[in-house]
Amino acid sequence: MPLSEIRERAIAPALAMLPARMNSPQAEIMLLAIGLQESNLTHRRQIGGPARGLFQFERGGGVAGVLRHAASRDHALRVCDARGVQPVAEQVYQQLEHDDVLAAAFARLLLWTDPHALPAEHDAPGAWDLYLRTWRPGKPHRHTWDRHYARAVREVVR
C-alpha cells in the first residue's frame, strides 16, 4: 500500500479519534517511519515473532503499556470503544492484526507516553532515539532508519 493510502485509511482516522494536540506533521512522520521500520507497513503479523499490527505491538509490551499508562489510558479506552474492541490487552492485541486504525491509534498513544516533544521534521537521530525509548526493539536496525524516516518526511512534507 502506498504511504498516502496508509495515511488516508489508517493514520488520519486514528488521529481523528484522538485530541487535536496529538495530530501534527511530526506525529504522522513518526508513525510512518515506525511502521516502515517495524513491518514495512505490510506485515500485520511479525515474521518469526509475537508482534501484531502494522506497528508491531506485543500484548504484554506496547498494548498493555498504552492501556495502563496515565497519559494514554483514557484515550485508549475511547479508541477501544470507537473500534468495538474490549480494552483488555489480549483483545486489543488480537484485533491489531485486522484493524489498521486501531493499530495507528495505539502507535500514536505509545508515542504520547514519552515525556519529550516529538522531534523536528528533519531530526532523524532524535526520531531514532524516540523510537528506541518507546518501542524498545529487541534487534534495532539503525542502518535502515534514516531511509525510512526520509521517506516518511517526503510523504508528509510536500
CSV table of C-alpha atoms in Angstrom, one decimal:
chain,number,residue,atom,x,y,z
A,1,MET,CA,0.0,0.0,0.0
A,2,PRO,CA,1.4,3.4,-0.8
A,3,LEU,CA,2.2,5.7,2.1
A,4,SER,CA,-0.5,8.1,1.0
A,5,GLU,CA,-3.1,5.3,1.4
A,6,ILE,CA,-1.8,4.3,4.8
A,7,ARG,CA,-2.2,8.0,5.8
A,8,GLU,CA,-5.7,8.2,4.4
A,9,ARG,CA,-7.0,4.8,5.6
A,10,ALA,CA,-5.3,4.3,8.9
A,11,ILE,CA,-3.4,7.3,10.3
A,12,ALA,CA,-5.9,10.1,9.5
A,13,PRO,CA,-8.9,8.2,11.0
A,14,ALA,CA,-6.8,7.2,14.1
A,15,LEU,CA,-5.7,10.8,14.7
A,16,ALA,CA,-9.3,12.0,14.2
A,17,MET,CA,-10.3,9.9,17.3
A,18,LEU,CA,-7.6,11.5,19.4
A,19,PRO,CA,-7.3,15.0,20.8
A,20,ALA,CA,-6.2,17.6,18.2
A,21,ARG,CA,-3.0,18.2,20.0
A,22,MET,CA,-1.8,14.7,19.1
A,23,ASN,CA,-2.2,15.5,15.4
A,24,SER,CA,0.8,17.1,13.7
A,25,PRO,CA,3.1,16.5,10.7
A,26,GLN,CA,5.8,15.3,13.2
A,27,ALA,CA,3.3,12.7,14.6
A,28,GLU,CA,2.5,11.4,11.1
A,29,ILE,CA,6.2,11.3,10.2
A,30,MET,CA,6.9,9.2,13.3
A,31,LEU,CA,4.0,6.9,12.6
A,32,LEU,CA,5.1,6.3,9.0
A,33,ALA,CA,8.7,5.8,9.9
A,34,ILE,CA,8.0,3.4,12.7
A,35,GLY,CA,5.6,1.5,10.5
A,36,LEU,CA,8.2,1.2,7.8
A,37,GLN,CA,10.8,0.2,10.3
A,38,GLU,CA,8.7,-2.4,12.1
A,39,SER,CA,6.7,-4.0,9.3
A,40,ASN,CA,7.5,-2.1,6.1
A,41,LEU,CA,3.8,-1.2,6.5
A,42,THR,CA,3.0,-4.6,5.0
A,43,HIS,CA,3.2,-7.3,7.7
A,44,ARG,CA,0.4,-7.3,10.3
A,45,ARG,CA,1.9,-10.4,12.0
A,46,GLN,CA,5.6,-10.3,12.9
A,47,ILE,CA,7.6,-12.8,10.9
A,48,GLY,CA,9.1,-15.2,13.5
A,49,GLY,CA,7.8,-13.2,16.5
A,50,PRO,CA,4.7,-12.4,18.5
A,51,ALA,CA,4.0,-8.8,17.5
A,52,ARG,CA,0.8,-7.7,15.7
A,53,GLY,CA,-0.4,-4.9,13.5
A,54,LEU,CA,1.5,-2.6,11.1
A,55,PHE,CA,3.3,-1.1,14.1
A,56,GLN,CA,4.2,-4.5,15.6
A,57,PHE,CA,2.8,-4.3,19.2
A,58,GLU,CA,3.3,-7.1,21.7
A,59,ARG,CA,0.5,-8.0,24.1
A,60,GLY,CA,2.5,-7.5,27.3
A,61,GLY,CA,4.5,-4.6,26.0
A,62,GLY,CA,3.0,-1.8,23.9
A,63,VAL,CA,-0.6,-2.9,24.1
A,64,ALA,CA,-0.6,-3.3,27.9
A,65,GLY,CA,1.5,-0.2,28.3
A,66,VAL,CA,-0.9,2.0,26.4
A,67,LEU,CA,-3.8,0.6,28.2
A,68,ARG,CA,-2.2,1.3,31.6
A,69,HIS,CA,-0.1,4.4,31.2
A,70,ALA,CA,-1.6,7.5,32.8
A,71,ALA,CA,-1.0,9.7,29.7
A,72,SER,CA,-2.7,7.2,27.3
A,73,ARG,CA,-5.2,5.1,29.3
A,74,ASP,CA,-8.3,7.3,29.0
A,75,HIS,CA,-7.7,7.9,25.3
A,76,ALA,CA,-7.1,4.2,24.7
A,77,LEU,CA,-10.4,3.4,26.4
A,78,ARG,CA,-12.2,5.8,24.0
A,79,VAL,CA,-10.4,4.4,21.0
A,80,CYS,CA,-11.3,0.8,22.0
A,81,ASP,CA,-14.9,1.8,22.4
A,82,ALA,CA,-14.9,3.5,19.0
A,83,ARG,CA,-13.3,0.5,17.3
A,84,GLY,CA,-15.6,-2.0,19.1
A,85,VAL,CA,-12.9,-3.9,21.0
A,86,GLN,CA,-12.7,-4.6,24.7
A,87,PRO,CA,-10.0,-2.6,26.4
A,88,VAL,CA,-8.2,-5.7,27.5
A,89,ALA,CA,-4.6,-6.4,26.3
A,90,GLU,CA,-5.5,-9.8,24.8
A,91,GLN,CA,-8.5,-8.4,22.9
A,92,VAL,CA,-6.6,-5.4,21.6
A,93,TYR,CA,-3.6,-7.5,20.7
A,94,GLN,CA,-5.7,-9.9,18.6
A,95,GLN,CA,-7.6,-7.0,16.9
A,96,LEU,CA,-4.4,-5.1,15.9
A,97,GLU,CA,-3.7,-7.6,13.1
A,98,HIS,CA,-7.1,-6.8,11.5
A,99,ASP,CA,-7.7,-3.1,12.3
A,100,ASP,CA,-5.1,-0.7,11.0
A,101,VAL,CA,-6.9,2.3,12.5
A,102,LEU,CA,-6.7,0.8,16.0
A,103,ALA,CA,-3.0,0.0,15.3
A,104,ALA,CA,-2.3,3.6,14.3
A,105,ALA,CA,-4.2,5.0,17.3
A,106,PHE,CA,-2.3,2.8,19.7
A,107,ALA,CA,1.0,3.7,18.0
A,108,ARG,CA,0.3,7.4,18.4
A,109,LEU,CA,-0.7,6.8,22.0
A,110,LEU,CA,2.5,5.0,22.7
A,111,LEU,CA,4.4,8.0,21.4
A,112,TRP,CA,2.3,10.2,23.6
A,113,THR,CA,3.5,8.4,26.7
A,114,ASP,CA,7.1,9.7,26.1
A,115,PRO,CA,7.7,12.9,28.1
A,116,HIS,CA,9.7,14.6,25.3
A,117,ALA,CA,8.3,16.6,22.4
A,118,LEU,CA,8.2,14.9,19.0
A,119,PRO,CA,11.4,15.5,17.1
A,120,ALA,CA,11.5,18.2,14.4
A,121,GLU,CA,10.8,17.0,10.8
A,122,HIS,CA,14.4,16.6,9.8
A,123,ASP,CA,15.8,15.3,13.1
A,124,ALA,CA,16.3,11.6,12.1
A,125,PRO,CA,18.7,10.9,15.1
A,126,GLY,CA,16.1,12.4,17.5
A,127,ALA,CA,13.4,10.4,15.9
A,128,TRP,CA,15.5,7.2,16.3
A,129,ASP,CA,16.0,8.0,20.0
A,130,LEU,CA,12.3,8.4,20.4
A,131,TYR,CA,11.6,5.1,18.6
A,132,LEU,CA,14.1,3.3,20.8
A,133,ARG,CA,12.6,4.7,24.0
A,134,THR,CA,9.0,3.9,23.1
A,135,TRP,CA,9.2,0.7,21.0
A,136,ARG,CA,12.2,-0.8,22.7
A,137,PRO,CA,13.0,-3.0,19.8
A,138,GLY,CA,14.8,-6.3,20.6
A,139,LYS,CA,17.0,-6.0,17.5
A,140,PRO,CA,17.1,-2.4,16.4
A,141,HIS,CA,18.3,-1.8,12.9
A,142,ARG,CA,19.8,1.7,12.8
A,143,HIS,CA,21.1,1.2,9.3
A,144,THR,CA,17.5,1.2,7.9
A,145,TRP,CA,16.1,4.0,10.0
A,146,ASP,CA,17.4,7.1,8.1
A,147,ARG,CA,16.0,5.8,4.8
A,148,HIS,CA,12.6,5.0,6.3
A,149,TYR,CA,12.5,8.4,8.1
A,150,ALA,CA,13.4,10.3,5.0
A,151,ARG,CA,10.7,8.5,3.1
A,152,ALA,CA,8.1,9.5,5.8
A,153,VAL,CA,9.3,13.1,5.7
A,154,ARG,CA,8.9,13.2,1.9
A,155,GLU,CA,5.4,11.9,2.2
A,156,VAL,CA,4.2,14.3,4.8
A,157,VAL,CA,6.2,17.4,4.0
A,158,ARG,CA,5.3,18.1,0.3
